[in-house]
mmCIF file of N, CA and C in Angstrom:
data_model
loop_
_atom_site.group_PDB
_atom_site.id
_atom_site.type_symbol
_atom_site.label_atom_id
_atom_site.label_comp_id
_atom_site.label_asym_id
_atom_site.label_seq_id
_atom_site.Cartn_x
_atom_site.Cartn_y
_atom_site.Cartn_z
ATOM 1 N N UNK A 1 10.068 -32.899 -7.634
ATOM 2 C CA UNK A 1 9.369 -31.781 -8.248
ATOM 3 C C UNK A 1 9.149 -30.693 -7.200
ATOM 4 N N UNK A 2 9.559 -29.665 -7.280
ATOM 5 C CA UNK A 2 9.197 -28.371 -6.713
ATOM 6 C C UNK A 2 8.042 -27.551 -6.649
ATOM 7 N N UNK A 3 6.870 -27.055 -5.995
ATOM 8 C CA UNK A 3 5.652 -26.304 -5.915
ATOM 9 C C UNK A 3 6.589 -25.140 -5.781
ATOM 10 N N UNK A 4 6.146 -24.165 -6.866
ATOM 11 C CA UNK A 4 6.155 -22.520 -6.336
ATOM 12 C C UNK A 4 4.607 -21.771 -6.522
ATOM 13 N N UNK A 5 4.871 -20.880 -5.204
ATOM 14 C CA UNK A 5 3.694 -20.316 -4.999
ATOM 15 C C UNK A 5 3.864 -18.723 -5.734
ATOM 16 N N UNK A 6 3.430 -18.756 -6.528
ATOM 17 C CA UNK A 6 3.189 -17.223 -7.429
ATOM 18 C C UNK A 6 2.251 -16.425 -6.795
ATOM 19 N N UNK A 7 1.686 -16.656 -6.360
ATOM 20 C CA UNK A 7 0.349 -15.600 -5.097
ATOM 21 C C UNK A 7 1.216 -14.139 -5.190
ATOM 22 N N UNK A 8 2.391 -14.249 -4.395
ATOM 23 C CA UNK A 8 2.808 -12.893 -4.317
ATOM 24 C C UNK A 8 3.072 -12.013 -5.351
ATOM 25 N N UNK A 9 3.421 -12.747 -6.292
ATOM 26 C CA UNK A 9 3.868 -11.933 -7.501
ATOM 27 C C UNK A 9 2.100 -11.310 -8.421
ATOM 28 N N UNK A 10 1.357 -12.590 -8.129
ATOM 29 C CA UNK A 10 0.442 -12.236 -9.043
ATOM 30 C C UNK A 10 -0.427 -10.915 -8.529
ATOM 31 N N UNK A 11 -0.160 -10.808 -6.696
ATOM 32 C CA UNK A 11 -1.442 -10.142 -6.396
ATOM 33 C C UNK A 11 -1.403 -8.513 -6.432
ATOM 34 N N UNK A 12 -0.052 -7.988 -7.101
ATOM 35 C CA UNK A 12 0.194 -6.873 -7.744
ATOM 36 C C UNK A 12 -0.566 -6.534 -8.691
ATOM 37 N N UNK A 13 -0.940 -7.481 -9.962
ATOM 38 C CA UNK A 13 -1.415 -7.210 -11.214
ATOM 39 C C UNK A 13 -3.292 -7.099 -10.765
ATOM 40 N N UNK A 14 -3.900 -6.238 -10.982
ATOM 41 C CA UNK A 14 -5.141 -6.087 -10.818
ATOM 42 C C UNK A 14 -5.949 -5.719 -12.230
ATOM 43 N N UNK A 15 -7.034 -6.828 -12.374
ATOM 44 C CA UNK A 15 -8.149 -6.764 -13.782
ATOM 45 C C UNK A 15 -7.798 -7.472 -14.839
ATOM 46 N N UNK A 16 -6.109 -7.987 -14.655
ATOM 47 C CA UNK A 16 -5.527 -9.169 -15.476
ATOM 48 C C UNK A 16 -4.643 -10.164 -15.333
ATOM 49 N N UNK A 17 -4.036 -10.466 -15.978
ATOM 50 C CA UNK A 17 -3.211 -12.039 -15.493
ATOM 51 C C UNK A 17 -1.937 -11.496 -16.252
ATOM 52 N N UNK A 18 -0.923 -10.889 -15.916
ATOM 53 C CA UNK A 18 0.554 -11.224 -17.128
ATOM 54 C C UNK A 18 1.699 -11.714 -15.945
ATOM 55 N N UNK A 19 1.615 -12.943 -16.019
ATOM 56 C CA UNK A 19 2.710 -13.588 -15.356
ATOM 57 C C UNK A 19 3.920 -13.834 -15.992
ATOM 58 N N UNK A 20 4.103 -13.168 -16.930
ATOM 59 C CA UNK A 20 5.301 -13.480 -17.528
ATOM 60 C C UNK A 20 6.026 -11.937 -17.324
ATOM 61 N N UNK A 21 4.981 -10.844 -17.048
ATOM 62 C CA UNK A 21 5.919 -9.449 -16.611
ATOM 63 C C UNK A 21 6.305 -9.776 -15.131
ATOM 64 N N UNK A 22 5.629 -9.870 -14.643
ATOM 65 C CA UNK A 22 5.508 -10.281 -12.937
ATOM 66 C C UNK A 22 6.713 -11.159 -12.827
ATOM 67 N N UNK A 23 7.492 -12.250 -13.226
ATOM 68 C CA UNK A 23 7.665 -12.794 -12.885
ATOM 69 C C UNK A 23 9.352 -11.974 -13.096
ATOM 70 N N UNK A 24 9.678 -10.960 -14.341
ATOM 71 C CA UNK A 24 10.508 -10.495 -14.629
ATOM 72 C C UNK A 24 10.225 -9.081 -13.430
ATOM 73 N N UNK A 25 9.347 -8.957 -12.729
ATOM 74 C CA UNK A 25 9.723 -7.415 -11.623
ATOM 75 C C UNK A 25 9.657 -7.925 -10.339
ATOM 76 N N UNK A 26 9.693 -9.497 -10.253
ATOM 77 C CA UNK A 26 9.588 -10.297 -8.700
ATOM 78 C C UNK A 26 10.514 -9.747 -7.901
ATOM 79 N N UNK A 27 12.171 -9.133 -7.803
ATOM 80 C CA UNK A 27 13.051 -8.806 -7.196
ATOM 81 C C UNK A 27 12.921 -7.391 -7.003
ATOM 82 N N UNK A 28 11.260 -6.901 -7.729
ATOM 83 C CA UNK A 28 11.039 -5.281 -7.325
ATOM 84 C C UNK A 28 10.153 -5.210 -6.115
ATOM 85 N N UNK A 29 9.370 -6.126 -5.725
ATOM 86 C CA UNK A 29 8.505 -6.593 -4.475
ATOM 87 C C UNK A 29 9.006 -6.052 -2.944
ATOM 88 N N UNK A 30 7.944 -5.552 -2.611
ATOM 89 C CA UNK A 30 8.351 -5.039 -0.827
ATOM 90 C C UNK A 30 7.315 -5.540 -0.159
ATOM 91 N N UNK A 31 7.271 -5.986 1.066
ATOM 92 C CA UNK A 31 6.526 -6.105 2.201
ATOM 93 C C UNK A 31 5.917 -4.798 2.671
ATOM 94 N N UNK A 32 6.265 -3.644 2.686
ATOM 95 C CA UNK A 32 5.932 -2.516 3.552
ATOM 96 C C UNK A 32 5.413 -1.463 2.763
ATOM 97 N N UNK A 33 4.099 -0.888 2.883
ATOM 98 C CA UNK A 33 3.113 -0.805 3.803
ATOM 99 C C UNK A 33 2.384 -2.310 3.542
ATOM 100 N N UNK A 34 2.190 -3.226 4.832
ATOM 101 C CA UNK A 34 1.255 -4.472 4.333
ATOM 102 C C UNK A 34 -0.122 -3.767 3.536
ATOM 103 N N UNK A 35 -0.601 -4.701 2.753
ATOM 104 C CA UNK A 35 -2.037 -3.684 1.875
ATOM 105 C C UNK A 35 -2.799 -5.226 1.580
ATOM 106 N N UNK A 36 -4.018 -5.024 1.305
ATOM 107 C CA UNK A 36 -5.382 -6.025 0.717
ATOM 108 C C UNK A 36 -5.871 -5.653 -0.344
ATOM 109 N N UNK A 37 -5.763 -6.612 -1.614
ATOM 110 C CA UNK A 37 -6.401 -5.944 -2.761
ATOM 111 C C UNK A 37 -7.776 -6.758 -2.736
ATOM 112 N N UNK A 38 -8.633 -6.526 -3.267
ATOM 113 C CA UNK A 38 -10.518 -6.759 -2.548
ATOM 114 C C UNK A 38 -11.113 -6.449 -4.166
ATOM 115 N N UNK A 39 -11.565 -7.828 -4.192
ATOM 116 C CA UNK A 39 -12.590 -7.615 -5.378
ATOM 117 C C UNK A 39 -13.810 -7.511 -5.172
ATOM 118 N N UNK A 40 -14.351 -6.689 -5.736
ATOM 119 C CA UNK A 40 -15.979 -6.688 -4.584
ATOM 120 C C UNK A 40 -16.834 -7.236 -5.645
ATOM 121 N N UNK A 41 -16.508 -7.097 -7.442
ATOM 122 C CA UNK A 41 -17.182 -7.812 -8.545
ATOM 123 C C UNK A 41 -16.200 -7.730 -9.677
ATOM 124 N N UNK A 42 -16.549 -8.505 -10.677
ATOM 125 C CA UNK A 42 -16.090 -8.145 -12.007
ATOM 126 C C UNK A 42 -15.320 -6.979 -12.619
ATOM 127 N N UNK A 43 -15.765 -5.776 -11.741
ATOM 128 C CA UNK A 43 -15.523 -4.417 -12.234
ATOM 129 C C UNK A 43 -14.806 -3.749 -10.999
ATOM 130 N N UNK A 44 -14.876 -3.788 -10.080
ATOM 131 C CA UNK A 44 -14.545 -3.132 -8.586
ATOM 132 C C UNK A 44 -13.831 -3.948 -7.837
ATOM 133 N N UNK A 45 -12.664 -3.102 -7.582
ATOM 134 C CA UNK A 45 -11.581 -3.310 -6.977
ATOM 135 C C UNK A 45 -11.364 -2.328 -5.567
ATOM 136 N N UNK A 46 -10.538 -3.020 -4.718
ATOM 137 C CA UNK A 46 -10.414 -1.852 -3.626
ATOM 138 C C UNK A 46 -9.158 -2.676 -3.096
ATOM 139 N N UNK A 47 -7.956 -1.299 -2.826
ATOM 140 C CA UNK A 47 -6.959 -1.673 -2.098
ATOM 141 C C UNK A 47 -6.664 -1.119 -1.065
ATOM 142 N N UNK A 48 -6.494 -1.653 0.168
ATOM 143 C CA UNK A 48 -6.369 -1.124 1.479
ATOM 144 C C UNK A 48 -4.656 -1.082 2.058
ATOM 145 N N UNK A 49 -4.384 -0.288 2.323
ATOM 146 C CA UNK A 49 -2.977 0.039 3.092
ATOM 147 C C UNK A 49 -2.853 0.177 4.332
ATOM 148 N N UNK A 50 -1.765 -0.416 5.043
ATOM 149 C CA UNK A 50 -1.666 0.067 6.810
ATOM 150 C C UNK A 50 -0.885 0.329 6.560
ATOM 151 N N UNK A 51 -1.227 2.241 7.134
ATOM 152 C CA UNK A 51 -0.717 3.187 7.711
ATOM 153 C C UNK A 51 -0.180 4.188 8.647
ATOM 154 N N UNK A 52 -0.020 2.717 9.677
ATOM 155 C CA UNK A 52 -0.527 3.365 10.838
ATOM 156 C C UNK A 52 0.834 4.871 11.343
ATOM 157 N N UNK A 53 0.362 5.490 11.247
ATOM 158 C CA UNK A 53 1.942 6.874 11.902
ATOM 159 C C UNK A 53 1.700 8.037 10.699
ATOM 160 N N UNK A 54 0.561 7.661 9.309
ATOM 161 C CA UNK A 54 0.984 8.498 8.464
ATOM 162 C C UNK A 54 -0.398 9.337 8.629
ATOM 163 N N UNK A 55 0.059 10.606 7.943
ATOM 164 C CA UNK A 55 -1.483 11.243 7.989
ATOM 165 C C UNK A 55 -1.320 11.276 6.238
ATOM 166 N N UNK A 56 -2.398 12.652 6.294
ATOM 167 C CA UNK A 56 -3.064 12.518 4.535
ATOM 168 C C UNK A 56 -1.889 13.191 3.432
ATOM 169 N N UNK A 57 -1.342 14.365 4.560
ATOM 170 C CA UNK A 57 -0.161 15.253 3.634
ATOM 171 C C UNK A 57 1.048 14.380 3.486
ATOM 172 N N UNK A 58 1.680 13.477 4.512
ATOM 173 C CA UNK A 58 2.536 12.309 4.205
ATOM 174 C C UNK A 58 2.800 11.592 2.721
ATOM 175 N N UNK A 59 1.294 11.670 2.276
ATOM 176 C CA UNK A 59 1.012 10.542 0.996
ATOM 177 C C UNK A 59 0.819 11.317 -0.086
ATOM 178 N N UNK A 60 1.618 10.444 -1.257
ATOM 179 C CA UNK A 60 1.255 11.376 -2.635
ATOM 180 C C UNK A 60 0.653 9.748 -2.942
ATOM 181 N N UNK A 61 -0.546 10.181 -3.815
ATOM 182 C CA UNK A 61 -1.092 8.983 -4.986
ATOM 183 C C UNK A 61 -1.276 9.567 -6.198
ATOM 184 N N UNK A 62 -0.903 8.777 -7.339
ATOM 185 C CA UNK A 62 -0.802 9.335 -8.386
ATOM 186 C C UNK A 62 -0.978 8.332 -9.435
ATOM 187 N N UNK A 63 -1.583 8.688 -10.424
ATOM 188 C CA UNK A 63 -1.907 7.452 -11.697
ATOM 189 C C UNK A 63 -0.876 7.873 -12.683
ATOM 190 N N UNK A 64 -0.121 7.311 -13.184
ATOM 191 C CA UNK A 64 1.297 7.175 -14.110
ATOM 192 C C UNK A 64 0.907 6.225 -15.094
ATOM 193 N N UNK A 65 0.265 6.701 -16.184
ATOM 194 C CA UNK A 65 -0.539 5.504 -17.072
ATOM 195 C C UNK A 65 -1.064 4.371 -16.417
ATOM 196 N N UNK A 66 -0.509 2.936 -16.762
ATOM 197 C CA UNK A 66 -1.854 2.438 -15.879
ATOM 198 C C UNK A 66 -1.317 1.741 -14.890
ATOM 199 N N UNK A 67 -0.615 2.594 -14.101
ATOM 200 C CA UNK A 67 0.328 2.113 -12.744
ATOM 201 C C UNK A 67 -0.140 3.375 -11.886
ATOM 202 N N UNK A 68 -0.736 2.437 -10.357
ATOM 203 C CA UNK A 68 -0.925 3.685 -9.401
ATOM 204 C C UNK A 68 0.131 3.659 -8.725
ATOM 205 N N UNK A 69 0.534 4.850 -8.366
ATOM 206 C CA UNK A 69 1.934 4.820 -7.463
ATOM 207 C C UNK A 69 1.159 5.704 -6.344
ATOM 208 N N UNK A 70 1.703 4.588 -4.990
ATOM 209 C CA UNK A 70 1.335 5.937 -3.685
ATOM 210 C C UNK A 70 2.826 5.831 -3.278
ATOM 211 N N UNK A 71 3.096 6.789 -1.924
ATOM 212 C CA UNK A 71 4.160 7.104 -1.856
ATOM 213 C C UNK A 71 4.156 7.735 -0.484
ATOM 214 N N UNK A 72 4.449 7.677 0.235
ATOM 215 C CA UNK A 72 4.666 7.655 1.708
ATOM 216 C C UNK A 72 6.401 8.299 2.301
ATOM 217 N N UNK A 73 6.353 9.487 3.242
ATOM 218 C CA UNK A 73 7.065 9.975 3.558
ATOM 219 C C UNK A 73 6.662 10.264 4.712
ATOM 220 N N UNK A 74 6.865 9.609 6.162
ATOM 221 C CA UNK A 74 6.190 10.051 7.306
ATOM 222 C C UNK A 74 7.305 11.815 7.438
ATOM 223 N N UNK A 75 6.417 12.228 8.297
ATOM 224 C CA UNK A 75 7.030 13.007 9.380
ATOM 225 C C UNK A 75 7.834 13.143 10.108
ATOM 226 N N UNK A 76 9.043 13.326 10.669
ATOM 227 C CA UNK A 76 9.531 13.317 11.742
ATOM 228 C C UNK A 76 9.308 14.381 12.953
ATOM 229 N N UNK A 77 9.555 14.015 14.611
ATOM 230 C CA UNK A 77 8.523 14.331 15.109
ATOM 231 C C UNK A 77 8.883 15.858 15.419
ATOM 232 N N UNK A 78 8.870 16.785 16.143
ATOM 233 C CA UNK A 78 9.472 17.987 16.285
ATOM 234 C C UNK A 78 10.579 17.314 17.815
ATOM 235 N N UNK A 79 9.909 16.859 18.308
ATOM 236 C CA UNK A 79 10.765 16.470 20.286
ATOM 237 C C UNK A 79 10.934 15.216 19.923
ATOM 238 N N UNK A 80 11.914 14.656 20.532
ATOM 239 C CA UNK A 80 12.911 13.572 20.452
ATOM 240 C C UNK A 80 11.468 12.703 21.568
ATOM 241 N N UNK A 81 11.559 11.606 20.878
ATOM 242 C CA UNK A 81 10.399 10.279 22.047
ATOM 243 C C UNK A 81 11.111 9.293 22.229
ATOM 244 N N UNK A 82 10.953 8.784 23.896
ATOM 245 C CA UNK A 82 11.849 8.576 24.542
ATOM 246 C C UNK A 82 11.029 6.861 24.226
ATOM 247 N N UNK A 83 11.372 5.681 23.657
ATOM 248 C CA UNK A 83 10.223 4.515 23.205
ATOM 249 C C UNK A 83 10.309 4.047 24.258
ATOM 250 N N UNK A 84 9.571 2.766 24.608
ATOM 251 C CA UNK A 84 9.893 1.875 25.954
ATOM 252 C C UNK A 84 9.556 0.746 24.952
ATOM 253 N N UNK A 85 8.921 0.808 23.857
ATOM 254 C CA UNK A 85 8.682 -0.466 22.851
ATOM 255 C C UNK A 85 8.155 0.549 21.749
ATOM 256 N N UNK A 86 9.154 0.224 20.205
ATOM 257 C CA UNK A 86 8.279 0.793 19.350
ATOM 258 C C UNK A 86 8.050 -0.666 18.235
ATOM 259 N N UNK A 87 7.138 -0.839 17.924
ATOM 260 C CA UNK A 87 6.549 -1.846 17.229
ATOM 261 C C UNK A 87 5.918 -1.336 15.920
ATOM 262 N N UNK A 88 5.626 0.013 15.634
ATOM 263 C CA UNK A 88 4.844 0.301 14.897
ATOM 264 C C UNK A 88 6.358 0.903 13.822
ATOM 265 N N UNK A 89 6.231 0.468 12.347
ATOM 266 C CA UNK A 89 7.274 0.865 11.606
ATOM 267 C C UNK A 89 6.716 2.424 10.934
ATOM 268 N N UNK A 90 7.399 2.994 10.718
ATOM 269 C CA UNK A 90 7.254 4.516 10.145
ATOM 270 C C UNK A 90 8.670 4.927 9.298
ATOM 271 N N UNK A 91 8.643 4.281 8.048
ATOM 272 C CA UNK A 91 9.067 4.453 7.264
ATOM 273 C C UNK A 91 9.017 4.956 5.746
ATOM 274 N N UNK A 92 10.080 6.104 4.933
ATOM 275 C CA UNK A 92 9.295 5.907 3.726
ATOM 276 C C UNK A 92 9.204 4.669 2.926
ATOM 277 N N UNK A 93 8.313 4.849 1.900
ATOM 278 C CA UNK A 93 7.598 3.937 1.022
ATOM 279 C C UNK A 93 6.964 4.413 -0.538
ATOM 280 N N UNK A 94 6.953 3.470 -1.538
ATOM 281 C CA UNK A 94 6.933 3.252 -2.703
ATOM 282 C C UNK A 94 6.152 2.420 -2.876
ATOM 283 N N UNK A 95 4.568 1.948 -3.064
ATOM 284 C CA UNK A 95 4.170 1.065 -3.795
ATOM 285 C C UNK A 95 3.585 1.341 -5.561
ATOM 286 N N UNK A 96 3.671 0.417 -6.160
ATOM 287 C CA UNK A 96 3.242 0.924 -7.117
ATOM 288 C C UNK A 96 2.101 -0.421 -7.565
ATOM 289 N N UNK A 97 1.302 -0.611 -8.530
ATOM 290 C CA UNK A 97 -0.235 -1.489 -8.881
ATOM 291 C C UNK A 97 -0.331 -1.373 -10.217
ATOM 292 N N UNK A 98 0.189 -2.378 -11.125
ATOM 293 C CA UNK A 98 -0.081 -2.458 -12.397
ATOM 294 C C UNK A 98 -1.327 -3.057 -12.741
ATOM 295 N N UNK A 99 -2.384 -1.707 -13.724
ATOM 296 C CA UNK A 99 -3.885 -1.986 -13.429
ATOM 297 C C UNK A 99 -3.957 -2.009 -15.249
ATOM 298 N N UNK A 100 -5.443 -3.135 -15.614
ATOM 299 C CA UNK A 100 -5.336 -3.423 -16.454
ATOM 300 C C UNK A 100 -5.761 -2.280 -17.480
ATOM 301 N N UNK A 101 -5.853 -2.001 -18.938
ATOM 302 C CA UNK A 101 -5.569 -0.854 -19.403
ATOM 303 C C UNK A 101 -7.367 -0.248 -19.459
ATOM 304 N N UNK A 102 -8.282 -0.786 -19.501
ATOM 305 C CA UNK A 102 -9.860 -0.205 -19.190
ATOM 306 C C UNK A 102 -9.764 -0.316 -17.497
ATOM 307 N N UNK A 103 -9.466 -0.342 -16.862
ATOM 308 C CA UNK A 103 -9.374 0.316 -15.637
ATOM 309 C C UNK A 103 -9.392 1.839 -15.269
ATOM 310 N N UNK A 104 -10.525 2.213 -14.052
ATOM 311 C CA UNK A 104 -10.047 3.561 -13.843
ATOM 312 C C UNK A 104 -9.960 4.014 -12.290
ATOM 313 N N UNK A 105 -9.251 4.226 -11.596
ATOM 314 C CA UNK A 105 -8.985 5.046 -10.494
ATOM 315 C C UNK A 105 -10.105 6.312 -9.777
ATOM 316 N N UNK A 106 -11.102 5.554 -9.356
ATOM 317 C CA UNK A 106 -12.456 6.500 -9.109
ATOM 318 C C UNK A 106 -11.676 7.585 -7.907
ATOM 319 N N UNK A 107 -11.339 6.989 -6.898
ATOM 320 C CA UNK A 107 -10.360 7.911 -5.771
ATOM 321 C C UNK A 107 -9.771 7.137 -4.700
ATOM 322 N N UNK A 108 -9.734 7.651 -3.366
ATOM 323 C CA UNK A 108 -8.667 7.439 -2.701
ATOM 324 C C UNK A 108 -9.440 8.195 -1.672
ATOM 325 N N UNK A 109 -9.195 7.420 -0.020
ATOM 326 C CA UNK A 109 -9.635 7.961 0.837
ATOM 327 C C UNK A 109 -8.735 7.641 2.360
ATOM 328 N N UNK A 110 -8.620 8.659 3.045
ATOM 329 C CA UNK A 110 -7.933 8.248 4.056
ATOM 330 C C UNK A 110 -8.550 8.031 5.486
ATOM 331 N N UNK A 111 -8.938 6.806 5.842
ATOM 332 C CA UNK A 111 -9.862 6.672 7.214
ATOM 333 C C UNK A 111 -8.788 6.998 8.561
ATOM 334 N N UNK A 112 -8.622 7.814 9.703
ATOM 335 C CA UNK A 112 -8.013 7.702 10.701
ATOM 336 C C UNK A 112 -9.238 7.153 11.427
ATOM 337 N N UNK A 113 -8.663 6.738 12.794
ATOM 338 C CA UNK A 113 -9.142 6.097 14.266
ATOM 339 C C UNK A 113 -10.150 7.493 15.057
ATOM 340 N N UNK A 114 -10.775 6.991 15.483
ATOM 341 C CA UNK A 114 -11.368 8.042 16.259
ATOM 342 C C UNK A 114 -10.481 8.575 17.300
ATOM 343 N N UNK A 115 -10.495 10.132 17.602
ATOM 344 C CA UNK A 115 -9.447 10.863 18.525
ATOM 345 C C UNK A 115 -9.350 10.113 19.707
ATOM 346 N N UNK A 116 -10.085 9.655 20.140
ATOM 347 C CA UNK A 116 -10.170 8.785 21.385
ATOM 348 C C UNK A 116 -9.275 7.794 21.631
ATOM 349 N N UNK A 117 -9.050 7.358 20.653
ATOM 350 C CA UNK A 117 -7.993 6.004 20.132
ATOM 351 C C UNK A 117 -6.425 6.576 19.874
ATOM 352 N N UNK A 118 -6.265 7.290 19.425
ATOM 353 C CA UNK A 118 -5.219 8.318 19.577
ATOM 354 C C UNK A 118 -4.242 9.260 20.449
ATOM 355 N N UNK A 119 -5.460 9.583 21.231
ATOM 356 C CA UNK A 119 -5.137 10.495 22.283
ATOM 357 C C UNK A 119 -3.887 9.646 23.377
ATOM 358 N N UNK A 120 -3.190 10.779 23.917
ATOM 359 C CA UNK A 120 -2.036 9.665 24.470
ATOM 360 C C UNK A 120 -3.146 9.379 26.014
ATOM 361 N N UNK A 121 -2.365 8.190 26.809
ATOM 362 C CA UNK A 121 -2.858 7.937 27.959
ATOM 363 C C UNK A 121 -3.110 8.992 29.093
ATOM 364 N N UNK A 122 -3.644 9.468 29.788
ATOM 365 C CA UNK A 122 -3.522 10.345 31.350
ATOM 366 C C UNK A 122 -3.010 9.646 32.633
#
């Protein structure tokens, strides 16, 4: 007998359960941007994205009936950077969040690092 773990597929669907759509958009699934979906109660939801390279104009979010789509297009830089290690991915991106149909999309906020954390080395 075989265990499959549905976790991934399910943790798209937020405020309901349809594992039988999920299981038909499993080969639509991406890893990138990693994100946390956070139930804080019954009613409240919160999903977190790492972003690290993007700023606020980068990102479109948008409610498309009851699918949020964000959407990610970094920048490219103006001067060519010379890496010695790049680890951090900066790519575009597509997620989308099938939310249940009394659901509503209060907003969207973008936290950066304090300048300090940012600033290159001296």
């Amino acid at each position: 007998m075989r265990n499959y773990d549905l976790s991934p597929l399910l943790r798209q669907w937020i405020g309901f359960d349809k594992l039988a759509s999920a299981l038909q958009t499993a080969g639509e699934s991406q890893s990138f941007p990693p994100y946390n979906i956070e139930k804080s109660d019954d009613n409240h939801y919160r999903i977190t994205l790492a972003l690290a390279g993007f700023r606020q104009e980068d990102l479109d979010i948008q409610l498309e009936g009851t699918r949020l789509v964000v959407k990610g297009t970094p920048q490219q830089p103006e001067k060519e950077t010379t890496w010695l290690h790049q680890g951090l991915v900066s790519q575009a991106f597509s997620l989308s969040f099938t939310l249940a149909d009394n659901m509503e999309v209060s907003g969207a906020t973008l936290h950066q690092w304090p300048a300090a954390y940012r600033s290159d080395p001296q």
